[in-house]
Amino acid sequence: GQNIDQPTEMTATEGAIVQINCTYQTSGFNGLFWYQQHAGEAPTFLSYNVLDGLEEKGRFSSFLSRSKGYSYLLLKELQMKDSASYLCAVRWGNAGNMLTFGGGTRLMVKP
Amino acid sequence: NAGVTQTPKFRILKIGQSMTLQCAQDMNHNYMYWYRQDPGMGLKLIYYSVGAGITDKGEVPNGYNVSRSTTEDFPLRLELAAPSQTSVYFCASTLRGVGDSGNTIYFGEGSWLTVV
């Protein structure tokens, strides 16, 4: 199967930096996405990585290492509104470009 | 732009009833997906389609059926509803996979289904 692992919950302080990790099996990898999902809402796109390295977009950055099957989402200058679930998703090129999600990481930002 | 439209938004079904969740996109996307999300969990892929006339099973297809007769529509059918199918269902669509830029995966707003 296409296993994707990420921590279930994390807690951080307003203004701080938090890193959310995601690991996946490397076979068939064809792109990794990070999504933010607030309770009761649909996921919204944050970032996309298909090549190794860091992609920066404002307060959010995402890193990918294809050889290690590893990605992280970095959130800087945390705000209370960043409290949400963060979903790592991988597209599998050897499975018709099927897109599967990890279980999500629930982030709580405290004052 | 309507994007991805799902209906209904909320539905209560009795055990054994059947229903269809509708999904339509107006972006001419090739790929469409159906996911379910149980409380506090990630999204599980039910079925997906890479184009009209082509569908494939995802991670949790049992109890569901799909069809893709047009590029725009990708309905999800529950034939004999069971309490285990109580969940939030999301439809999504994207352009062709290989070489695609990452920010073109669009989600519908979700359909909350309760089976009692």
Short mmCIF file of C-alpha atoms in Angstrom, two decimals:
data_model
loop_
_atom_site.label_atom_id
_atom_site.label_comp_id
_atom_site.label_asym_id
_atom_site.label_seq_id
_atom_site.Cartn_x
_atom_site.Cartn_y
_atom_site.Cartn_z
CA GLY A 1 0.00 0.00 0.00
CA GLN A 2 0.95 3.67 -0.16
CA ASN A 3 1.74 4.47 3.47
CA ILE A 4 1.98 8.09 4.55
CA ASP A 5 2.88 8.89 8.15
CA GLN A 6 2.62 12.15 10.05
CA PRO A 7 2.22 12.98 13.75
CA THR A 8 -1.33 13.01 15.05
CA GLU A 9 -1.16 16.17 17.13
CA MET A 10 1.20 19.05 17.83
CA THR A 11 1.02 22.10 20.08
CA ALA A 12 2.93 25.35 19.62
CA THR A 13 2.94 28.90 20.93
CA GLU A 14 1.76 31.98 19.06
CA GLY A 15 4.70 33.66 17.32
CA ALA A 16 6.83 30.51 17.33
CA ILE A 17 7.96 28.19 14.52
CA VAL A 18 6.64 24.66 14.08
CA GLN A 19 7.73 21.86 11.76
CA ILE A 20 5.31 19.11 10.74
CA ASN A 21 6.95 16.02 9.30
CA CYS A 22 5.62 13.57 6.73
CA THR A 23 7.20 10.31 5.59
CA TYR A 24 6.06 8.12 2.73
CA GLN A 25 7.16 5.10 0.76
CA THR A 26 9.29 6.22 -2.18
CA SER A 27 8.16 3.73 -4.83
CA GLY A 28 6.00 5.44 -7.45
CA PHE A 29 6.28 8.91 -5.93
CA ASN A 30 5.07 11.65 -8.27
CA GLY A 31 4.52 14.75 -6.14
CA LEU A 32 3.67 15.77 -2.58
CA PHE A 33 1.07 18.24 -1.41
CA TRP A 34 0.36 19.96 1.88
CA TYR A 35 -3.17 21.04 2.72
CA GLN A 36 -4.66 22.98 5.60
CA GLN A 37 -8.08 22.00 6.88
CA HIS A 38 -10.09 23.90 9.48
CA ALA A 39 -12.79 21.96 11.30
CA GLY A 40 -15.91 21.51 9.21
CA GLU A 41 -14.33 22.83 6.04
CA ALA A 42 -12.75 21.41 2.90
CA PRO A 43 -8.96 21.19 2.64
CA THR A 44 -7.22 24.20 1.12
CA PHE A 45 -3.97 24.00 -0.82
CA LEU A 46 -0.75 25.16 0.85
CA SER A 47 2.18 23.80 -1.15
CA TYR A 48 3.42 21.34 -3.73
CA ASN A 49 6.83 19.67 -4.06
CA VAL A 50 7.96 17.32 -6.79
CA LEU A 51 11.71 18.11 -6.79
CA ASP A 52 14.09 18.06 -3.84
CA GLY A 53 14.49 21.23 -1.87
CA LEU A 54 12.62 23.97 -0.12
CA GLU A 55 9.60 25.84 -1.47
CA GLU A 56 8.83 29.06 0.39
CA LYS A 57 5.53 30.86 0.32
CA GLY A 58 5.16 33.62 2.88
CA ARG A 59 5.04 32.21 6.42
CA PHE A 60 4.81 28.66 5.10
CA SER A 61 7.61 26.58 3.59
CA SER A 62 7.71 22.97 2.47
CA PHE A 63 10.74 20.74 2.04
CA LEU A 64 11.14 17.49 0.12
CA SER A 65 13.77 14.77 0.03
CA ARG A 66 12.72 12.18 -2.53
CA SER A 67 15.52 9.73 -1.71
CA LYS A 68 14.52 9.70 1.97
CA GLY A 69 10.77 9.72 1.38
CA TYR A 70 10.51 12.73 3.66
CA SER A 71 8.84 16.11 3.66
CA TYR A 72 8.13 18.78 6.21
CA LEU A 73 5.90 21.81 6.42
CA LEU A 74 7.38 24.75 8.30
CA LEU A 75 5.10 27.39 9.73
CA LYS A 76 6.71 30.61 10.97
CA GLU A 77 5.34 33.41 13.14
CA LEU A 78 2.45 31.25 14.23
CA GLN A 79 -0.93 32.88 14.56
CA MET A 80 -4.00 31.62 16.39
CA LYS A 81 -5.76 31.14 13.05
CA ASP A 82 -3.11 28.56 12.11
CA SER A 83 -4.81 26.13 14.50
CA ALA A 84 -6.04 23.50 12.05
CA SER A 85 -5.25 20.07 10.68
CA TYR A 86 -2.39 19.82 8.18
CA LEU A 87 -2.66 17.05 5.64
CA CYS A 88 0.23 15.55 3.70
CA ALA A 89 -0.83 13.97 0.38
CA VAL A 90 1.21 12.02 -2.16
CA ARG A 91 0.50 11.36 -5.80
CA TRP A 92 1.55 7.93 -7.01
CA GLY A 93 2.75 7.75 -10.61
CA ASN A 94 2.68 3.95 -10.62
CA ALA A 95 -1.00 3.90 -9.64
CA GLY A 96 -2.65 6.07 -12.26
CA ASN A 97 -1.61 9.20 -10.41
CA MET A 98 -3.79 8.25 -7.47
CA LEU A 99 -3.63 10.85 -4.70
CA THR A 100 -3.68 9.58 -1.12
CA PHE A 101 -3.57 11.46 2.18
CA GLY A 102 -1.92 10.91 5.50
CA GLY A 103 -4.01 10.96 8.65
CA GLY A 104 -3.38 14.66 9.22
CA THR A 105 -1.64 16.53 12.02
CA ARG A 106 -3.87 18.54 14.32
CA LEU A 107 -1.98 21.71 15.31
CA MET A 108 -3.06 23.74 18.32
CA VAL A 109 -1.60 27.22 18.64
CA LYS A 110 -1.70 28.59 22.18
CA PRO A 111 -1.34 32.21 23.27
CA ASN B 1 -16.23 30.13 -11.54
CA ALA B 2 -18.20 27.40 -9.83
CA GLY B 3 -15.17 25.08 -9.42
CA VAL B 4 -16.20 21.77 -7.86
CA THR B 5 -19.84 21.52 -6.84
CA GLN B 6 -21.14 18.77 -4.55
CA THR B 7 -24.73 18.01 -3.66
CA PRO B 8 -26.35 17.43 -1.25
CA LYS B 9 -24.49 19.16 1.56
CA PHE B 10 -26.29 17.23 4.30
CA ARG B 11 -28.26 13.99 4.18
CA ILE B 12 -29.62 11.46 6.65
CA LEU B 13 -30.17 7.95 5.31
CA LYS B 14 -31.75 4.88 6.86
CA ILE B 15 -29.86 1.62 6.84
CA GLY B 16 -30.33 -0.16 3.52
CA GLN B 17 -31.34 2.94 1.56
CA SER B 18 -29.52 4.02 -1.57
CA MET B 19 -28.42 7.44 -2.69
CA THR B 20 -26.11 9.25 -5.07
CA LEU B 21 -23.75 12.06 -4.18
CA GLN B 22 -23.35 14.37 -7.12
CA CYS B 23 -20.09 16.03 -8.12
CA ALA B 24 -19.52 18.37 -11.03
CA GLN B 25 -16.59 20.49 -12.10
CA ASP B 26 -16.49 23.16 -14.79
CA MET B 27 -12.72 23.43 -15.19
CA ASN B 28 -12.30 20.70 -17.81
CA HIS B 29 -10.20 18.66 -15.39
CA ASN B 30 -9.28 15.12 -16.37
CA TYR B 31 -8.80 13.72 -12.87
CA MET B 32 -11.56 13.45 -10.33
CA TYR B 33 -11.55 11.86 -6.88
CA TRP B 34 -13.95 10.87 -4.13
CA TYR B 35 -12.72 10.84 -0.54
CA ARG B 36 -14.35 10.14 2.79
CA GLN B 37 -13.19 11.65 6.03
CA ASP B 38 -14.20 10.21 9.38
CA PRO B 39 -14.11 12.49 12.46
CA GLY B 40 -10.56 13.46 13.43
CA MET B 41 -9.05 11.42 10.62
CA GLY B 42 -7.42 12.05 7.26
CA LEU B 43 -9.03 11.57 3.88
CA LYS B 44 -9.42 8.08 2.49
CA LEU B 45 -9.66 7.63 -1.28
CA ILE B 46 -12.80 5.77 -2.36
CA TYR B 47 -12.64 5.94 -6.16
CA TYR B 48 -10.93 8.06 -8.74
CA SER B 49 -11.11 8.70 -12.46
CA VAL B 50 -8.46 9.81 -14.92
CA GLY B 51 -10.92 10.68 -17.66
CA ALA B 52 -14.39 10.06 -19.03
CA GLY B 53 -15.18 6.36 -19.16
CA ILE B 54 -12.30 5.38 -16.82
CA THR B 55 -12.63 4.71 -13.11
CA ASP B 56 -10.42 2.94 -10.57
CA LYS B 57 -10.74 1.79 -6.99
CA GLY B 58 -8.99 3.67 -4.26
CA GLU B 59 -8.24 2.60 -0.69
CA VAL B 60 -11.81 2.03 0.55
CA PRO B 61 -14.12 1.23 -2.41
CA ASN B 62 -16.38 -1.38 -0.77
CA GLY B 63 -20.01 -0.29 -0.59
CA TYR B 64 -19.64 2.37 -3.27
CA ASN B 65 -19.86 2.68 -7.03
CA VAL B 66 -18.95 5.46 -9.44
CA SER B 67 -19.35 6.35 -13.07
CA ARG B 68 -17.73 8.92 -15.31
CA SER B 69 -19.82 9.30 -18.44
CA THR B 70 -18.71 12.91 -19.00
CA THR B 71 -15.62 14.94 -18.12
CA GLU B 72 -17.69 17.20 -15.87
CA ASP B 73 -19.58 14.73 -13.67
CA PHE B 74 -18.41 12.05 -11.24
CA PRO B 75 -21.32 10.77 -9.12
CA LEU B 76 -20.76 8.45 -6.13
CA ARG B 77 -23.43 5.82 -5.47
CA LEU B 78 -24.15 4.15 -2.14
CA GLU B 79 -26.29 1.09 -2.82
CA LEU B 80 -27.14 -0.28 0.63
CA ALA B 81 -26.27 2.33 3.22
CA ALA B 82 -24.63 1.12 6.42
CA PRO B 83 -23.79 3.02 9.64
CA SER B 84 -20.09 2.59 8.81
CA GLN B 85 -20.65 4.90 5.84
CA THR B 86 -21.49 7.82 8.12
CA SER B 87 -18.79 10.30 7.15
CA VAL B 88 -17.98 13.51 5.33
CA TYR B 89 -17.48 13.00 1.61
CA PHE B 90 -15.27 15.25 -0.50
CA CYS B 91 -15.05 15.35 -4.25
CA ALA B 92 -11.89 16.80 -5.84
CA SER B 93 -10.54 17.43 -9.31
CA THR B 94 -7.22 18.24 -10.93
CA LEU B 95 -5.60 18.71 -14.31
CA ARG B 96 -3.53 15.93 -15.89
CA GLY B 97 -1.09 14.47 -13.38
CA VAL B 98 2.41 14.35 -14.84
CA GLY B 99 3.95 17.78 -15.18
CA ASP B 100 0.98 19.37 -13.49
CA SER B 101 1.60 22.34 -11.23
CA GLY B 102 0.69 21.53 -7.70
CA ASN B 103 -1.96 24.07 -6.91
CA THR B 104 -4.65 22.80 -9.24
CA ILE B 105 -6.35 20.30 -6.96
CA TYR B 106 -9.76 21.68 -6.13
CA PHE B 107 -12.09 20.32 -3.47
CA GLY B 108 -15.82 20.56 -3.23
CA GLU B 109 -17.30 21.84 0.02
CA GLY B 110 -18.13 18.40 1.34
CA SER B 111 -21.25 16.31 1.88
CA TRP B 112 -22.16 15.31 5.45
CA LEU B 113 -23.85 11.89 5.41
CA THR B 114 -25.38 10.16 8.43
CA VAL B 115 -26.72 6.61 8.23
CA VAL B 116 -29.11 5.63 11.03
#
